[in-house]
């Protein structure tokens, strides 16, 4: 079982990733695909006159300020435009994809952080109408049903809160929870960097392998979204996932390069 | 088995329809829900600087001019914003909805009309880059799988062409094909009119009942989208659907009013 997460950067080629995913599926591999759409969402938000805003939370991590209008734009781009373009790209290649968000069939449950404390300059202010949250649980019943019948699930945020509202959650965390729940052999993150770099953005400093007992020291090295991926990798490995790979999604044959030719950063 | 199609008019209350659908599902009725998003798509198209355009085809019917940019906006609004808002509204009411487009699992197949002849003033011109099409076939395998496991399918255009491209098709036709394929007892259209009117828009001229052998004379009476619904009703009844109802989607309890209190136009 292989879980592939493609990031939402504009430099990731949908055509190249879909080509390689089709090859993997045609080889008989069980696949669950997860994708983001962050940069596309930024572009549509700008075009609709509701420009994106990012806030820094208490944990030092940055997230998208998500008022209800932003949440609707998020649904448009993640679940509409990008999810269905992935499904179309896979269908064109003979893969019988089914696109789903975390809302559908209560696939991904999370906790809404209805009040978040964020930094404004050097002050901390409370925001009360936010629709972000954390991923708590992935229910694999629908996914396993689809896999058993030969469909390939194509998943995207948002998640469903415990009050049954759509919430903006991190797609990397959905992929990690999915990998744990399905006890995947490999969790592969394709993003717009070559992997974890000792000295970002110098790609000659790529770290090609990390043993489980070394992860903590590398978490400190990572920044931003990469930090989340490495933290997620640690959790996933501790909970039974075979290997986590962080690799370049901007190249031809990105899955093959990462898994067969050992490109990127291999953790586990 | 009940198929309900809610139109994409802004005057249809998602809250009221979802309340009533939840009641129907909680009574143990098997339900497939289909929705449109035409007016929302117009609004987003305007906001994104790609205003909607409607063309009249050889059959006298009007359809949305769908270049590739329009198709992406269509995906955003139908499959993203509106499909997931319906799913969220149903989940809030305890209904375990799964939102799907016709692309997902090859649910709805259609024929792309890559060249269409449309009227421009009093001339006919050929358009070659259009992404509209007809509904040919609904594959109910995925829908039946979901129903068997207690999920409620929430379906929306587009369809998947025979070349595996997304195509803009009529949601009313998807609902009619679905009703035939599942041999539904009732196909209910909720729209922004009270039903078929003898003298549109005078609602006091509502036609409350049409027998199968009277349908042809009423097709001539109907205009625009209503004509398509009545034509679809004829096909559906001939192919085994029990009854087709066209009723008001702008009211409280629209499903109950249509099916229990016999509001709207009942055909069959």
mmCIF file with all atom_site columns, N, CA and C in Angstrom, chain A residues 50-74:
data_model
loop_
_atom_site.group_PDB
_atom_site.id
_atom_site.type_symbol
_atom_site.label_atom_id
_atom_site.label_alt_id
_atom_site.label_comp_id
_atom_site.label_asym_id
_atom_site.label_entity_id
_atom_site.label_seq_id
_atom_site.pdbx_PDB_ins_code
_atom_site.Cartn_x
_atom_site.Cartn_y
_atom_site.Cartn_z
_atom_site.occupancy
_atom_site.B_iso_or_equiv
_atom_site.pdbx_formal_charge
_atom_site.auth_seq_id
_atom_site.auth_comp_id
_atom_site.auth_asym_id
_atom_site.auth_atom_id
_atom_site.pdbx_PDB_model_num
ATOM 1  N N  . UNK A 1 50 ? -10.439 38.711 -2.323 1.00 0.00 ? 50 UNK A N  1
ATOM 2  C CA . UNK A 1 50 ? -10.376 38.331 -0.903 1.00 0.00 ? 50 UNK A CA 1
ATOM 3  C C  . UNK A 1 50 ? -8.981  37.736 -0.668 1.00 0.00 ? 50 UNK A C  1
ATOM 4  N N  . UNK A 1 51 ? -7.945  38.584 -0.743 1.00 0.00 ? 51 UNK A N  1
ATOM 5  C CA . UNK A 1 51 ? -6.573  38.068 -0.791 1.00 0.00 ? 51 UNK A CA 1
ATOM 6  C C  . UNK A 1 51 ? -6.205  37.209 0.418  1.00 0.00 ? 51 UNK A C  1
ATOM 7  N N  . UNK A 1 52 ? -5.328  36.236 0.199  1.00 0.00 ? 52 UNK A N  1
ATOM 8  C CA . UNK A 1 52 ? -4.954  35.330 1.283  1.00 0.00 ? 52 UNK A CA 1
ATOM 9  C C  . UNK A 1 52 ? -4.190  36.068 2.375  1.00 0.00 ? 52 UNK A C  1
ATOM 10 N N  . UNK A 1 53 ? -4.330  35.563 3.582  1.00 0.00 ? 53 UNK A N  1
ATOM 11 C CA . UNK A 1 53 ? -3.616  36.125 4.727  1.00 0.00 ? 53 UNK A CA 1
ATOM 12 C C  . UNK A 1 53 ? -3.081  34.928 5.507  1.00 0.00 ? 53 UNK A C  1
ATOM 13 N N  . UNK A 1 54 ? -1.860  35.045 5.974  1.00 0.00 ? 54 UNK A N  1
ATOM 14 C CA . UNK A 1 54 ? -1.283  33.942 6.741  1.00 0.00 ? 54 UNK A CA 1
ATOM 15 C C  . UNK A 1 54 ? -0.932  34.434 8.132  1.00 0.00 ? 54 UNK A C  1
ATOM 16 N N  . UNK A 1 55 ? -1.203  33.606 9.116  1.00 0.00 ? 55 UNK A N  1
ATOM 17 C CA . UNK A 1 55 ? -0.971  34.010 10.503 1.00 0.00 ? 55 UNK A CA 1
ATOM 18 C C  . UNK A 1 55 ? -0.043  33.005 11.175 1.00 0.00 ? 55 UNK A C  1
ATOM 19 N N  . UNK A 1 56 ? 0.723   33.533 12.141 1.00 0.00 ? 56 UNK A N  1
ATOM 20 C CA . UNK A 1 56 ? 1.641   32.675 12.888 1.00 0.00 ? 56 UNK A CA 1
ATOM 21 C C  . UNK A 1 56 ? 1.000   32.360 14.223 1.00 0.00 ? 56 UNK A C  1
ATOM 22 N N  . UNK A 1 57 ? 0.877   31.063 14.498 1.00 0.00 ? 57 UNK A N  1
ATOM 23 C CA . UNK A 1 57 ? 0.252   30.642 15.751 1.00 0.00 ? 57 UNK A CA 1
ATOM 24 C C  . UNK A 1 57 ? 1.282   30.459 16.855 1.00 0.00 ? 57 UNK A C  1
ATOM 25 N N  . UNK A 1 58 ? 0.802   30.074 18.037 1.00 0.00 ? 58 UNK A N  1
ATOM 26 C CA . UNK A 1 58 ? 1.635   29.890 19.224 1.00 0.00 ? 58 UNK A CA 1
ATOM 27 C C  . UNK A 1 58 ? 2.743   28.852 19.021 1.00 0.00 ? 58 UNK A C  1
ATOM 28 N N  . UNK A 1 59 ? 2.452   27.854 18.156 1.00 0.00 ? 59 UNK A N  1
ATOM 29 C CA . UNK A 1 59 ? 3.432   26.791 17.896 1.00 0.00 ? 59 UNK A CA 1
ATOM 30 C C  . UNK A 1 59 ? 4.518   27.222 16.919 1.00 0.00 ? 59 UNK A C  1
ATOM 31 N N  . UNK A 1 60 ? 4.474   28.496 16.501 1.00 0.00 ? 60 UNK A N  1
ATOM 32 C CA . UNK A 1 60 ? 5.495   28.968 15.564 1.00 0.00 ? 60 UNK A CA 1
ATOM 33 C C  . UNK A 1 60 ? 5.195   28.619 14.123 1.00 0.00 ? 60 UNK A C  1
ATOM 34 N N  . UNK A 1 61 ? 4.128   27.833 13.879 1.00 0.00 ? 61 UNK A N  1
ATOM 35 C CA . UNK A 1 61 ? 3.790   27.438 12.511 1.00 0.00 ? 61 UNK A CA 1
ATOM 36 C C  . UNK A 1 61 ? 2.813   28.452 11.915 1.00 0.00 ? 61 UNK A C  1
ATOM 37 N N  . UNK A 1 62 ? 2.875   28.550 10.591 1.00 0.00 ? 62 UNK A N  1
ATOM 38 C CA . UNK A 1 62 ? 2.060   29.517 9.865  1.00 0.00 ? 62 UNK A CA 1
ATOM 39 C C  . UNK A 1 62 ? 0.849   28.807 9.266  1.00 0.00 ? 62 UNK A C  1
ATOM 40 N N  . UNK A 1 63 ? -0.298  29.427 9.328  1.00 0.00 ? 63 UNK A N  1
ATOM 41 C CA . UNK A 1 63 ? -1.463  28.819 8.670  1.00 0.00 ? 63 UNK A CA 1
ATOM 42 C C  . UNK A 1 63 ? -2.312  29.892 8.005  1.00 0.00 ? 63 UNK A C  1
ATOM 43 N N  . UNK A 1 64 ? -3.181  29.423 7.104  1.00 0.00 ? 64 UNK A N  1
ATOM 44 C CA . UNK A 1 64 ? -4.029  30.327 6.342  1.00 0.00 ? 64 UNK A CA 1
ATOM 45 C C  . UNK A 1 64 ? -5.159  30.835 7.231  1.00 0.00 ? 64 UNK A C  1
ATOM 46 N N  . UNK A 1 65 ? -5.265  32.159 7.326  1.00 0.00 ? 65 UNK A N  1
ATOM 47 C CA . UNK A 1 65 ? -6.416  32.759 8.013  1.00 0.00 ? 65 UNK A CA 1
ATOM 48 C C  . UNK A 1 65 ? -7.667  32.373 7.238  1.00 0.00 ? 65 UNK A C  1
ATOM 49 N N  . UNK A 1 66 ? -8.590  31.672 7.911  1.00 0.00 ? 66 UNK A N  1
ATOM 50 C CA . UNK A 1 66 ? -9.716  31.076 7.208  1.00 0.00 ? 66 UNK A CA 1
ATOM 51 C C  . UNK A 1 66 ? -11.035 31.576 7.798  1.00 0.00 ? 66 UNK A C  1
ATOM 52 N N  . UNK A 1 67 ? -11.499 32.709 7.296  1.00 0.00 ? 67 UNK A N  1
ATOM 53 C CA . UNK A 1 67 ? -12.865 33.115 7.643  1.00 0.00 ? 67 UNK A CA 1
ATOM 54 C C  . UNK A 1 67 ? -13.822 32.325 6.741  1.00 0.00 ? 67 UNK A C  1
ATOM 55 N N  . UNK A 1 68 ? -15.111 32.516 6.918  1.00 0.00 ? 68 UNK A N  1
ATOM 56 C CA . UNK A 1 68 ? -16.053 31.664 6.192  1.00 0.00 ? 68 UNK A CA 1
ATOM 57 C C  . UNK A 1 68 ? -15.952 31.883 4.675  1.00 0.00 ? 68 UNK A C  1
ATOM 58 N N  . UNK A 1 69 ? -15.672 33.113 4.255  1.00 0.00 ? 69 UNK A N  1
ATOM 59 C CA . UNK A 1 69 ? -15.516 33.380 2.829  1.00 0.00 ? 69 UNK A CA 1
ATOM 60 C C  . UNK A 1 69 ? -14.284 32.643 2.283  1.00 0.00 ? 69 UNK A C  1
ATOM 61 N N  . UNK A 1 70 ? -13.194 32.667 3.055  1.00 0.00 ? 70 UNK A N  1
ATOM 62 C CA . UNK A 1 70 ? -11.992 31.935 2.642  1.00 0.00 ? 70 UNK A CA 1
ATOM 63 C C  . UNK A 1 70 ? -12.288 30.440 2.558  1.00 0.00 ? 70 UNK A C  1
ATOM 64 N N  . UNK A 1 71 ? -13.081 29.938 3.516  1.00 0.00 ? 71 UNK A N  1
ATOM 65 C CA . UNK A 1 71 ? -13.417 28.513 3.508  1.00 0.00 ? 71 UNK A CA 1
ATOM 66 C C  . UNK A 1 71 ? -14.162 28.145 2.216  1.00 0.00 ? 71 UNK A C  1
ATOM 67 N N  . UNK A 1 72 ? -15.061 29.017 1.773  1.00 0.00 ? 72 UNK A N  1
ATOM 68 C CA . UNK A 1 72 ? -15.784 28.718 0.528  1.00 0.00 ? 72 UNK A CA 1
ATOM 69 C C  . UNK A 1 72 ? -14.846 28.726 -0.681 1.00 0.00 ? 72 UNK A C  1
ATOM 70 N N  . UNK A 1 73 ? -13.904 29.652 -0.695 1.00 0.00 ? 73 UNK A N  1
ATOM 71 C CA . UNK A 1 73 ? -12.913 29.679 -1.782 1.00 0.00 ? 73 UNK A CA 1
ATOM 72 C C  . UNK A 1 73 ? -12.041 28.422 -1.711 1.00 0.00 ? 73 UNK A C  1
ATOM 73 N N  . UNK A 1 74 ? -11.695 28.034 -0.500 1.00 0.00 ? 74 UNK A N  1
ATOM 74 C CA . UNK A 1 74 ? -10.923 26.810 -0.260 1.00 0.00 ? 74 UNK A CA 1
ATOM 75 C C  . UNK A 1 74 ? -11.670 25.595 -0.836 1.00 0.00 ? 74 UNK A C  1
#
